[in-house]
Short mmCIF file of C-alpha atoms in Angstrom, two decimals:
data_model
loop_
_atom_site.label_atom_id
_atom_site.label_comp_id
_atom_site.label_asym_id
_atom_site.label_seq_id
_atom_site.Cartn_x
_atom_site.Cartn_y
_atom_site.Cartn_z
CA MET A 10 -31.00 7.22 9.05
CA ARG A 11 -28.11 8.63 7.08
CA SER A 12 -25.52 6.12 5.75
CA LEU A 13 -21.89 6.47 7.16
CA SER A 14 -20.87 8.16 4.12
CA SER A 15 -23.23 10.69 3.69
CA PHE A 16 -22.29 13.56 6.05
CA SER A 17 -23.28 16.75 3.70
CA ASP A 18 -25.71 18.03 6.30
CA SER A 19 -25.05 17.39 10.25
CA SER A 20 -28.47 18.77 10.89
CA LYS A 21 -29.69 15.84 9.96
CA ASN A 22 -28.26 14.13 13.48
CA ILE A 23 -30.59 12.81 16.05
CA SER A 24 -31.18 16.02 18.54
CA VAL A 25 -30.59 14.37 21.71
CA SER A 26 -29.41 15.38 25.15
CA SER A 27 -28.24 13.46 28.74
CA SER A 28 -31.66 13.90 29.96
CA ASP A 29 -33.22 11.73 27.04
CA PHE A 30 -30.51 9.19 28.07
CA VAL A 31 -30.66 8.32 31.94
CA GLY A 32 -30.14 5.24 33.86
CA PHE A 33 -30.49 2.08 31.63
CA ASN A 34 -30.01 3.95 28.18
CA LEU A 35 -26.90 5.81 29.21
CA LYS A 36 -25.24 2.80 30.18
CA LEU A 37 -26.23 1.18 27.11
CA LEU A 38 -24.51 4.02 24.92
CA GLU A 39 -21.34 3.74 27.13
CA SER A 40 -21.32 -0.19 26.51
CA SER A 41 -22.84 -0.24 22.88
CA PHE A 42 -20.52 1.05 20.27
CA GLU A 43 -23.61 0.08 17.64
CA PHE A 44 -25.98 2.08 20.17
CA PHE A 45 -24.05 5.02 19.89
CA VAL A 46 -23.54 4.64 16.38
CA SER A 47 -27.00 4.28 15.60
CA PHE A 48 -28.82 6.84 18.32
CA VAL A 49 -26.52 9.33 18.76
CA LEU A 50 -24.82 10.18 15.50
CA GLY A 51 -27.90 8.86 13.20
CA ASN A 52 -25.82 6.94 10.99
CA HIS A 53 -26.91 3.30 9.32
CA VAL A 54 -24.97 0.44 10.12
CA ALA A 55 -24.40 -2.00 7.68
CA GLY A 56 -24.10 -5.76 8.29
CA PHE A 57 -19.98 -5.30 7.63
CA HIS A 58 -20.09 -2.71 10.11
CA ARG A 59 -21.35 -4.67 12.79
CA GLU A 60 -18.83 -7.65 12.03
CA ILE A 61 -16.47 -4.44 12.35
CA ILE A 62 -18.15 -3.13 15.95
CA SER A 63 -17.76 -6.52 17.27
CA LEU A 64 -14.43 -6.47 16.77
CA VAL A 65 -13.28 -3.58 18.07
CA SER A 66 -15.24 -3.66 21.25
CA ASN A 67 -13.54 -6.22 22.47
CA PRO A 68 -10.97 -5.23 24.55
CA ASP A 69 -9.02 -8.53 23.84
CA ASN A 70 -8.29 -7.39 20.27
CA ASN A 71 -5.41 -4.94 20.69
CA ARG A 72 -4.30 -5.11 16.97
CA LEU A 73 -6.79 -4.92 14.11
CA CYS A 74 -6.59 -4.51 10.20
CA PHE A 75 -9.67 -4.28 8.11
CA VAL A 76 -9.86 -4.13 4.72
CA ALA A 77 -12.94 -2.66 2.64
CA PRO A 78 -13.86 -0.90 -0.51
CA ARG A 79 -14.26 2.93 -1.33
CA GLY A 80 -17.23 4.72 -0.27
CA HIS A 81 -18.70 1.96 2.16
CA GLY A 82 -18.24 3.88 5.66
CA LYS A 83 -15.09 2.65 6.77
CA SER A 84 -13.72 5.60 7.88
CA GLU A 85 -16.73 7.51 9.47
CA LEU A 86 -17.07 4.24 11.08
CA LEU A 87 -13.49 3.82 12.36
CA GLY A 88 -11.46 7.16 11.82
CA VAL A 89 -14.92 9.39 13.44
CA ALA A 90 -17.46 7.10 15.13
CA PHE A 91 -14.75 4.89 17.24
CA PRO A 92 -12.57 8.00 18.31
CA LEU A 93 -15.77 9.51 19.62
CA TRP A 94 -17.37 6.94 21.47
CA PHE A 95 -14.18 5.75 22.88
CA CYS A 96 -13.63 9.26 24.49
CA PHE A 97 -17.43 9.59 25.33
CA ARG A 98 -17.41 6.50 27.43
CA ALA A 99 -13.78 7.07 29.02
CA LYS A 100 -13.88 7.47 32.94
CA GLU A 101 -10.52 8.91 33.00
CA PRO A 102 -8.52 10.83 30.73
CA LYS A 103 -7.57 9.05 27.25
CA LYS A 104 -5.43 9.94 24.48
CA VAL A 105 -6.54 9.19 20.49
CA LEU A 106 -4.36 9.43 17.77
CA ILE A 107 -5.60 9.83 14.14
CA VAL A 108 -2.96 8.87 11.47
CA SER A 109 -3.21 9.16 7.61
CA ALA A 110 -0.92 9.17 4.88
CA THR A 111 -1.62 13.09 4.71
CA GLU A 112 -2.21 15.72 7.78
CA ARG A 113 -4.81 16.54 5.96
CA GLN A 114 -6.63 13.75 5.55
CA ALA A 115 -6.37 13.26 9.45
CA VAL A 116 -7.59 16.77 10.12
CA HIS A 117 -10.71 16.15 7.98
CA LEU A 118 -11.58 13.32 10.27
CA LEU A 119 -10.97 15.55 13.51
CA GLU A 120 -13.23 18.04 11.85
CA ARG A 121 -15.86 15.47 11.75
CA ILE A 122 -15.29 14.40 15.06
CA LYS A 123 -15.72 18.09 16.08
CA SER A 124 -19.18 18.69 13.94
CA TYR A 125 -20.37 16.09 15.76
CA VAL A 126 -19.79 17.11 18.88
CA ASP A 127 -21.22 20.70 17.81
CA SER A 128 -24.48 19.42 16.48
CA VAL A 129 -25.54 16.62 18.80
CA PRO A 130 -26.80 18.31 22.39
CA LEU A 131 -25.47 15.17 23.97
CA LEU A 132 -22.18 15.38 23.05
CA LEU A 133 -22.13 18.84 23.10
CA GLU A 134 -23.04 18.63 26.96
CA VAL A 135 -20.61 15.98 27.68
CA LEU A 136 -17.76 16.63 25.69
CA LYS A 137 -17.36 20.18 24.53
CA PRO A 138 -15.27 22.66 26.78
CA ARG A 139 -16.97 25.42 28.05
CA ASN A 140 -14.35 27.79 26.98
CA ILE A 141 -12.64 26.62 23.82
CA HIS A 142 -10.25 29.92 24.16
CA GLN A 143 -8.78 28.34 27.10
CA THR A 144 -7.64 24.53 25.31
CA LYS A 145 -7.26 23.17 22.54
CA TRP A 146 -10.25 23.07 19.84
CA GLY A 147 -8.97 22.69 16.48
CA GLY A 148 -6.42 22.48 13.98
CA THR A 149 -4.57 19.30 14.67
CA GLU A 150 -6.24 18.42 18.39
CA VAL A 151 -9.09 18.75 20.49
CA CYS A 152 -9.04 18.72 24.35
CA PHE A 153 -12.62 17.59 25.29
CA LYS A 154 -14.20 18.58 28.79
CA ASN A 155 -13.73 14.91 30.43
CA GLY A 156 -9.83 15.16 29.91
CA CYS A 157 -9.71 13.00 26.72
CA LYS A 158 -7.57 14.60 23.80
CA ILE A 159 -7.76 13.36 19.78
CA ALA A 160 -4.74 14.22 17.84
CA ALA A 161 -4.57 14.16 14.00
CA TYR A 162 -1.36 12.91 12.51
CA ALA A 163 0.21 12.33 9.03
CA LEU A 164 2.48 8.90 9.00
CA GLY A 165 5.50 9.94 10.15
CA PRO A 166 8.37 10.25 13.04
CA ALA A 167 6.50 12.87 15.14
CA ILE A 168 4.09 10.05 16.38
CA ARG A 169 7.32 8.12 18.07
CA HIS A 170 7.00 10.35 21.53
CA GLU A 171 2.99 10.05 21.75
CA HIS A 172 1.75 7.65 24.58
CA PRO A 173 -1.86 7.03 23.50
CA ASP A 174 -4.43 4.56 24.51
CA LEU A 175 -5.91 4.38 21.04
CA ILE A 176 -4.20 4.76 17.64
CA VAL A 177 -6.92 4.81 14.36
CA CYS A 178 -4.55 4.39 10.88
CA ASP A 179 -6.89 5.33 8.24
CA ASP A 180 -5.49 5.18 4.67
CA ILE A 181 -1.95 5.27 5.57
CA LEU A 182 -1.08 4.14 2.13
CA ARG A 183 0.63 6.21 -0.52
CA ASP A 184 -0.31 5.46 -4.49
CA GLU A 185 3.31 6.01 -5.64
CA ILE A 186 5.23 2.90 -6.89
CA GLY A 187 8.15 2.49 -4.20
CA SER A 188 6.14 4.21 -1.28
CA ASN A 189 5.45 1.08 0.52
CA GLU A 190 8.85 0.33 1.87
CA THR A 191 8.82 4.04 3.44
CA THR A 192 5.06 3.35 4.91
CA LYS A 193 6.13 -0.03 6.05
CA ASN A 194 9.21 1.15 8.02
CA ILE A 195 7.62 4.05 9.94
CA PHE A 196 4.63 2.03 10.71
CA TYR A 197 6.44 -0.74 12.35
CA THR A 198 9.14 1.32 13.94
CA VAL A 199 7.13 4.25 15.08
CA VAL A 200 3.40 3.72 15.08
CA VAL A 201 3.87 0.03 16.53
CA PRO A 202 6.12 0.86 19.37
CA ALA A 203 3.87 3.85 20.26
CA ALA A 204 0.62 1.41 20.25
CA ASP A 205 2.63 -0.42 22.98
CA ALA A 206 -0.24 -0.43 25.44
CA ALA A 207 -2.79 0.88 23.12
CA GLN A 208 -5.18 -0.76 20.69
CA LEU A 209 -4.41 -0.31 17.14
CA VAL A 210 -6.90 -0.23 14.11
CA VAL A 211 -5.82 0.06 10.53
CA VAL A 212 -8.26 0.51 8.18
CA GLY A 213 -8.14 1.30 4.25
CA THR A 214 -8.05 -0.02 0.59
CA PRO A 215 -4.98 -2.07 -0.82
CA GLN A 216 -2.75 -0.73 -3.26
CA SER A 217 -0.79 -3.91 -3.84
CA TYR A 218 -0.49 -7.35 -3.06
CA VAL A 219 2.94 -6.45 -0.91
CA ASP A 220 1.93 -3.57 0.43
CA LEU A 221 1.16 -3.21 4.49
CA LEU A 222 -2.56 -4.04 4.58
CA SER A 223 -1.78 -7.14 2.69
CA GLU A 224 1.11 -8.24 5.31
CA LEU A 225 -1.28 -7.40 8.10
CA LEU A 226 -3.74 -9.37 6.64
CA ALA A 227 -1.58 -12.48 6.13
CA ASN A 228 -0.40 -11.92 10.23
CA ASP A 229 -1.82 -14.62 12.60
CA SER A 230 -1.34 -12.03 14.96
CA TRP A 231 -3.63 -9.29 14.00
CA VAL A 232 -7.60 -9.77 13.55
CA SER A 233 -7.97 -8.78 10.17
CA ARG A 234 -11.26 -8.83 7.62
CA LYS A 235 -11.73 -8.14 4.34
CA TRP A 236 -14.73 -7.11 1.95
CA LYS A 237 -15.52 -6.55 -1.60
CA ALA A 238 -18.26 -4.59 -2.89
CA VAL A 239 -19.94 -7.16 -4.78
CA VAL A 240 -19.65 -10.48 -3.84
CA ALA A 241 -20.82 -13.63 -6.20
CA ASP A 242 -22.89 -16.68 -4.77
CA ASP A 243 -20.37 -19.37 -5.03
CA VAL A 244 -23.61 -22.10 -6.42
CA SER A 245 -25.95 -19.74 -7.91
CA GLY A 246 -23.97 -16.73 -9.30
CA GLU A 247 -26.05 -14.09 -7.90
CA ARG A 248 -24.22 -10.65 -7.32
CA LYS A 249 -25.42 -8.89 -3.84
CA ALA A 250 -23.77 -5.84 -3.01
CA LEU A 251 -22.19 -5.28 0.23
CA PHE A 252 -23.66 -2.01 1.45
CA PRO A 253 -27.29 -1.72 -0.54
CA GLU A 254 -28.77 0.77 1.17
CA LEU A 255 -25.90 3.23 0.19
CA LEU A 256 -24.66 1.55 -3.34
CA PRO A 257 -26.93 -0.65 -4.62
CA LEU A 258 -25.92 -3.00 -7.77
CA LYS A 259 -27.03 -1.06 -10.34
CA LYS A 260 -24.87 2.27 -8.80
CA LEU A 261 -21.84 -0.08 -8.63
CA ASP A 262 -22.22 -1.28 -12.12
CA GLU A 263 -22.17 2.15 -12.97
CA ILE A 264 -19.21 3.10 -11.34
CA ARG A 265 -17.26 0.38 -12.70
CA LYS A 266 -18.39 1.39 -16.29
CA SER A 267 -16.63 5.25 -15.58
CA ILE A 268 -13.49 4.02 -14.31
CA PRO A 269 -10.71 1.87 -15.50
CA SER A 270 -10.51 -2.20 -14.68
CA VAL A 271 -7.46 -1.84 -13.02
CA SER A 272 -8.98 1.01 -10.34
CA TRP A 273 -12.52 -1.01 -9.89
CA SER A 274 -10.53 -4.16 -9.19
CA LYS A 275 -8.20 -2.13 -6.21
CA GLU A 276 -10.97 0.02 -5.08
CA TYR A 277 -14.06 -1.96 -4.99
CA LEU A 278 -12.71 -5.64 -4.84
CA CYS A 279 -9.80 -5.30 -2.99
CA GLU A 280 -7.57 -6.43 -5.36
CA PRO A 281 -4.89 -4.31 -6.15
CA VAL A 282 -4.01 -5.34 -10.17
CA SER A 283 -6.48 -6.68 -12.61
CA SER A 284 -5.23 -10.12 -13.96
CA GLY A 285 -6.72 -8.80 -17.05
CA THR A 286 -4.51 -6.40 -18.01
CA SER A 287 -1.36 -7.16 -16.23
CA LEU A 288 1.57 -8.56 -17.86
CA PHE A 289 3.13 -9.74 -14.29
CA PRO A 290 -0.14 -10.85 -12.44
CA TRP A 291 0.25 -11.76 -8.58
CA SER A 292 -0.76 -15.58 -9.82
CA LEU A 293 2.49 -15.14 -12.15
CA LEU A 294 4.79 -13.63 -9.83
CA GLU A 295 3.74 -15.36 -6.06
CA PRO A 296 5.46 -18.77 -7.10
CA CYS A 297 8.81 -16.79 -7.91
CA ILE A 298 9.24 -14.93 -4.56
CA ASP A 299 11.28 -16.30 -2.30
CA SER A 300 11.21 -14.34 0.81
CA SER A 301 14.34 -15.81 2.26
CA LEU A 302 16.83 -14.90 -0.49
CA PRO A 303 19.50 -12.73 1.12
CA GLN A 304 20.98 -9.59 -0.03
CA LEU A 305 24.85 -10.77 -1.25
CA SER A 306 27.53 -8.32 -0.71
CA GLU A 307 29.65 -10.56 -2.91
CA GLY A 308 29.60 -13.36 -5.41
CA ARG A 309 31.03 -17.27 -4.30
CA LYS A 310 33.93 -18.52 -6.24
CA ALA A 311 32.18 -21.16 -8.04
CA GLY A 312 29.07 -18.72 -8.55
CA THR A 313 28.18 -17.65 -12.11
CA TYR A 314 26.47 -14.21 -12.03
CA PHE A 315 25.08 -11.79 -14.23
CA LEU A 316 24.22 -7.93 -14.00
CA GLY A 317 21.62 -5.96 -15.24
CA VAL A 318 21.86 -1.93 -15.15
CA ASP A 319 18.62 0.56 -16.10
CA VAL A 320 20.65 4.25 -15.84
CA ALA A 321 18.44 7.48 -15.13
CA VAL A 322 17.87 9.44 -17.61
CA SER A 323 19.76 12.22 -16.37
CA ASP A 324 21.63 12.86 -13.12
CA SER A 325 19.44 15.29 -11.23
CA SER A 326 18.05 14.65 -8.07
CA SER A 327 14.53 14.38 -10.01
CA ALA A 328 15.49 11.77 -11.96
CA ASP A 329 14.30 8.47 -12.31
CA ARG A 330 16.47 5.71 -10.37
CA THR A 331 19.47 4.01 -11.66
CA VAL A 332 18.85 0.40 -10.30
CA PHE A 333 21.65 -2.81 -10.36
CA VAL A 334 20.02 -6.33 -10.58
CA VAL A 335 22.43 -9.00 -9.89
CA GLY A 336 21.34 -12.67 -10.66
CA GLU A 337 23.16 -15.81 -9.84
CA LEU A 338 22.60 -19.05 -12.11
CA LEU A 339 22.46 -22.33 -10.27
CA PRO A 340 23.27 -25.87 -11.58
CA SER A 341 19.75 -26.38 -11.76
CA LYS A 342 19.84 -24.08 -14.54
CA GLU A 343 17.25 -21.39 -12.82
CA VAL A 344 18.29 -17.54 -12.02
CA VAL A 345 18.14 -16.49 -8.83
CA VAL A 346 18.33 -12.67 -7.89
CA ARG A 347 21.20 -11.87 -5.55
CA ARG A 348 21.28 -8.47 -5.32
CA ILE A 349 19.03 -5.02 -5.95
CA GLU A 350 20.45 -1.84 -5.59
CA VAL A 351 17.95 1.48 -6.19
CA ARG A 352 20.04 4.98 -6.40
CA LYS A 353 18.60 8.23 -7.09
CA GLY A 354 20.42 11.11 -8.27
CA TRP A 355 23.60 9.22 -8.99
CA SER A 356 25.98 10.56 -11.60
CA THR A 357 27.81 8.63 -14.12
CA ASP A 358 30.80 8.66 -12.76
CA ARG A 359 29.42 7.30 -9.40
CA THR A 360 27.42 4.81 -11.32
CA PHE A 361 30.81 3.91 -13.68
CA GLN A 362 32.69 3.38 -9.92
CA ARG A 363 29.67 1.32 -9.07
CA CYS A 364 29.59 -0.88 -11.81
CA LEU A 365 33.50 -1.45 -11.44
CA ASP A 366 33.14 -2.55 -7.39
CA LEU A 367 30.31 -4.81 -8.18
CA HIS A 368 32.38 -6.78 -10.74
CA SER A 369 35.06 -6.74 -8.68
CA ALA A 370 33.03 -8.44 -5.90
CA PHE A 371 31.03 -10.89 -8.46
CA CYS A 372 33.29 -11.33 -11.52
CA PHE A 373 30.00 -11.37 -13.71
CA ARG A 374 29.89 -13.84 -16.58
CA ARG A 375 28.18 -10.95 -19.06
CA ALA A 376 26.51 -7.65 -18.10
CA LEU A 377 24.13 -5.24 -19.61
CA ILE A 378 23.76 -1.58 -19.13
CA GLU A 379 20.86 0.49 -21.08
CA GLN A 380 22.82 2.40 -23.55
CA MET A 381 20.96 5.52 -24.38
CA GLY A 382 21.13 9.13 -23.36
CA VAL A 383 23.65 9.96 -20.64
CA SER A 384 24.30 6.08 -20.05
CA TYR A 385 25.62 5.81 -23.70
CA ASP A 386 29.33 6.90 -23.26
CA LEU A 387 29.13 5.20 -19.88
CA ALA A 388 28.44 1.61 -21.68
CA LYS A 389 30.92 2.68 -23.83
CA GLU A 390 33.95 3.34 -21.34
CA LEU A 391 32.84 0.14 -19.45
CA GLN A 392 33.43 -1.62 -22.65
CA ARG A 393 36.86 -0.29 -22.67
CA HIS A 394 38.04 -0.64 -19.29
CA GLU A 395 40.62 -3.16 -18.68
CA LEU A 396 38.69 -4.91 -15.84
CA THR A 397 35.15 -5.02 -17.46
CA LYS A 398 35.75 -4.83 -21.45
CA THR A 399 35.15 -8.65 -21.34
CA ALA A 400 32.05 -8.97 -19.73
CA PHE A 401 29.90 -5.37 -20.31
CA GLU A 402 28.17 -4.66 -23.27
CA GLY A 403 25.76 -1.62 -23.80
CA PHE A 404 22.17 -2.66 -24.77
CA LYS A 405 20.30 -0.24 -27.18
CA THR A 406 16.74 0.51 -26.03
CA SER A 407 13.71 0.50 -28.61
CA ARG A 408 10.16 -0.22 -28.40
CA THR A 409 11.07 -3.69 -30.02
CA THR A 410 14.15 -4.64 -27.72
CA LYS A 411 12.10 -3.50 -24.89
CA GLU A 412 9.33 -5.96 -25.71
CA HIS A 413 12.19 -8.54 -26.54
CA ILE A 414 13.30 -8.56 -22.76
CA LEU A 415 9.95 -8.00 -20.88
CA SER A 416 8.61 -11.17 -23.28
CA GLY A 417 11.84 -13.26 -21.52
CA LEU A 418 11.06 -11.98 -18.13
CA GLU A 419 7.40 -12.88 -18.70
CA ILE A 420 8.84 -16.41 -19.66
CA ALA A 421 11.18 -17.11 -17.13
CA PHE A 422 8.25 -16.28 -14.47
CA ARG A 423 5.82 -18.68 -16.20
CA ASN A 424 8.34 -21.72 -16.66
CA LYS A 425 9.21 -20.84 -12.77
CA VAL A 426 13.33 -20.58 -13.48
CA LEU A 427 13.39 -17.22 -11.89
CA LYS A 428 13.62 -16.44 -8.22
CA ILE A 429 13.33 -13.13 -6.71
CA PRO A 430 13.23 -11.87 -3.36
CA LYS A 431 10.41 -10.07 -1.63
CA HIS A 432 11.15 -6.87 -2.74
CA ASP A 433 8.60 -4.11 -2.58
CA THR A 434 9.84 -1.82 -5.08
CA LEU A 435 10.03 -4.71 -7.82
CA ILE A 436 6.94 -6.38 -6.99
CA GLU A 437 5.17 -3.15 -7.49
CA GLU A 438 6.60 -2.24 -10.45
CA LEU A 439 5.97 -5.68 -11.91
CA LEU A 440 2.34 -5.77 -11.07
CA SER A 441 2.07 -2.04 -12.82
CA PHE A 442 3.15 -3.66 -15.92
CA GLY A 443 0.32 -4.08 -18.42
CA VAL A 444 -0.53 -4.78 -21.60
CA LYS A 445 -1.87 -1.88 -23.65
CA GLU A 446 -4.17 -1.94 -27.01
CA HIS A 447 -3.75 1.01 -28.80
CA SER A 448 -6.76 2.21 -31.55
CA SER A 449 -4.56 0.59 -34.59
CA GLY A 450 -5.19 -2.92 -32.94
CA ARG A 451 -0.96 -3.28 -31.81
CA GLN A 452 -0.34 -4.16 -28.02
CA THR A 453 2.36 -2.66 -25.93
CA TYR A 454 3.70 -3.36 -23.13
CA GLU A 455 3.46 -0.42 -20.58
CA ALA A 456 4.16 0.82 -17.06
CA LEU A 457 1.20 1.90 -15.83
CA GLY A 458 3.09 3.47 -12.74
CA LYS A 459 5.51 6.07 -12.90
CA HIS A 460 8.55 3.75 -13.01
CA ASP A 461 9.65 0.61 -14.47
CA ASP A 462 13.43 1.37 -13.48
CA CYS A 463 13.68 -2.59 -11.34
CA VAL A 464 11.92 -4.38 -14.06
CA ILE A 465 14.15 -3.34 -16.83
CA ALA A 466 16.96 -3.79 -14.63
CA LEU A 467 15.78 -7.10 -13.91
CA ALA A 468 14.91 -7.85 -17.46
CA LEU A 469 18.46 -6.83 -18.69
CA MET A 470 19.74 -8.84 -15.84
CA LEU A 471 18.16 -12.13 -17.55
CA GLU A 472 18.75 -11.11 -20.79
CA ALA A 473 22.35 -11.16 -20.00
CA SER A 474 21.57 -15.13 -19.07
CA LYS A 475 19.20 -15.80 -21.71
CA GLN A 476 21.02 -18.73 -23.03
CA ASN A 477 20.15 -20.61 -20.02
CA VAL A 478 16.53 -19.18 -20.20
CA PRO A 479 14.02 -22.08 -21.83
CA LYS A 480 12.61 -20.49 -24.77
CA VAL A 481 8.56 -21.24 -24.92
CA SER A 482 6.04 -19.20 -26.54
CA VAL A 483 4.60 -15.90 -24.45
CA THR A 484 0.81 -16.39 -23.26
CA LEU A 485 -0.77 -13.05 -22.13
CA VAL A 486 -3.06 -12.94 -19.44
#
């Protein structure tokens, strides 16, 4: 039998027709997803696949999340085989949605379904319409002979008007920094309501510790499981492959040597960031994250507040973001983030006015604004303005000064004197900061993702209050 990830030759499917499955066997096909996958689709079922099959086959499980490594057949099992079996066994017309990060991804799964129908006589006989020119059979939707439909969608608002019986969300995460909030918003406001009376299955590989998959894994109302490509025995230390028939240990070790450690950790061990290269690993951040922190619009009269501003290098729509981070010093000497604002495409005039407005609301003891490029004159204007001249200072960013404030940020997290809200974009950026070693032996702090605006603004805010942060040595992880 083929593995669930080997689809290059559809002619290897077992040639079966309805005459081969009568009576008991036909009933078994309709009742057993595993039997359908093995004997109709001709795919090998690994041990962890059986656990997935058992869970999705239980009608009481209507909210499921599966996190598994790349190349282990999860999409073929849940994005292709399961919708196909769901429609094959239906006694009345059903509607299935396959949702991916892009329409192209979803359509690829739909094409796999069509390939099975065209190449397996039993499926061809039961499901394919006699005249495909009079019904939908391609593009983003297929309509089967029994009235069932499967539609492919990119994650987005178009799903809102559908009324499906099954939704499979396969790899709906994007790997861009800052995309998590958008993904979560669409998922909770569009997908979940659309699945009100439907079974909802989410499957993928994680991108970060605060992405949708991580959130669903921690949600007790969801049935969820996570697997790693390689697991070591707690006692003997013996390493075992999750799917040795497809990816034995030797092959996995070759893959590990050929890709960055961050990619191996995220894509094969389902651990989003390797702690060995992270300046701000999850173990460091987690104790400092307080999901109950409110976003304040103004300060308390007795409060002591600081501001850090990272200004976009230009005010064009394609520029980086301008980020404002407001912090408060508590009597315990702990600094708590009270407000985070991320703005894109703002002009220097608009940024200047926002600094004035925030200062009026919080009356900052000290505020640091990055002073380089278009922000050079902005910082000078704030230092001259009657309202802000006593609090605002320009901060000239260089490699040395940048590493200085990032070191201070690491110290604050390590000493647990800084509390941050569960702000997805900020946390993603923190997790993506790494310690890079150059050929000369020199180490620098580098953002592994596209953006570092939120981290720099946070570090500037903390630098503004640095007289209140304990001075201890930095220990890199």
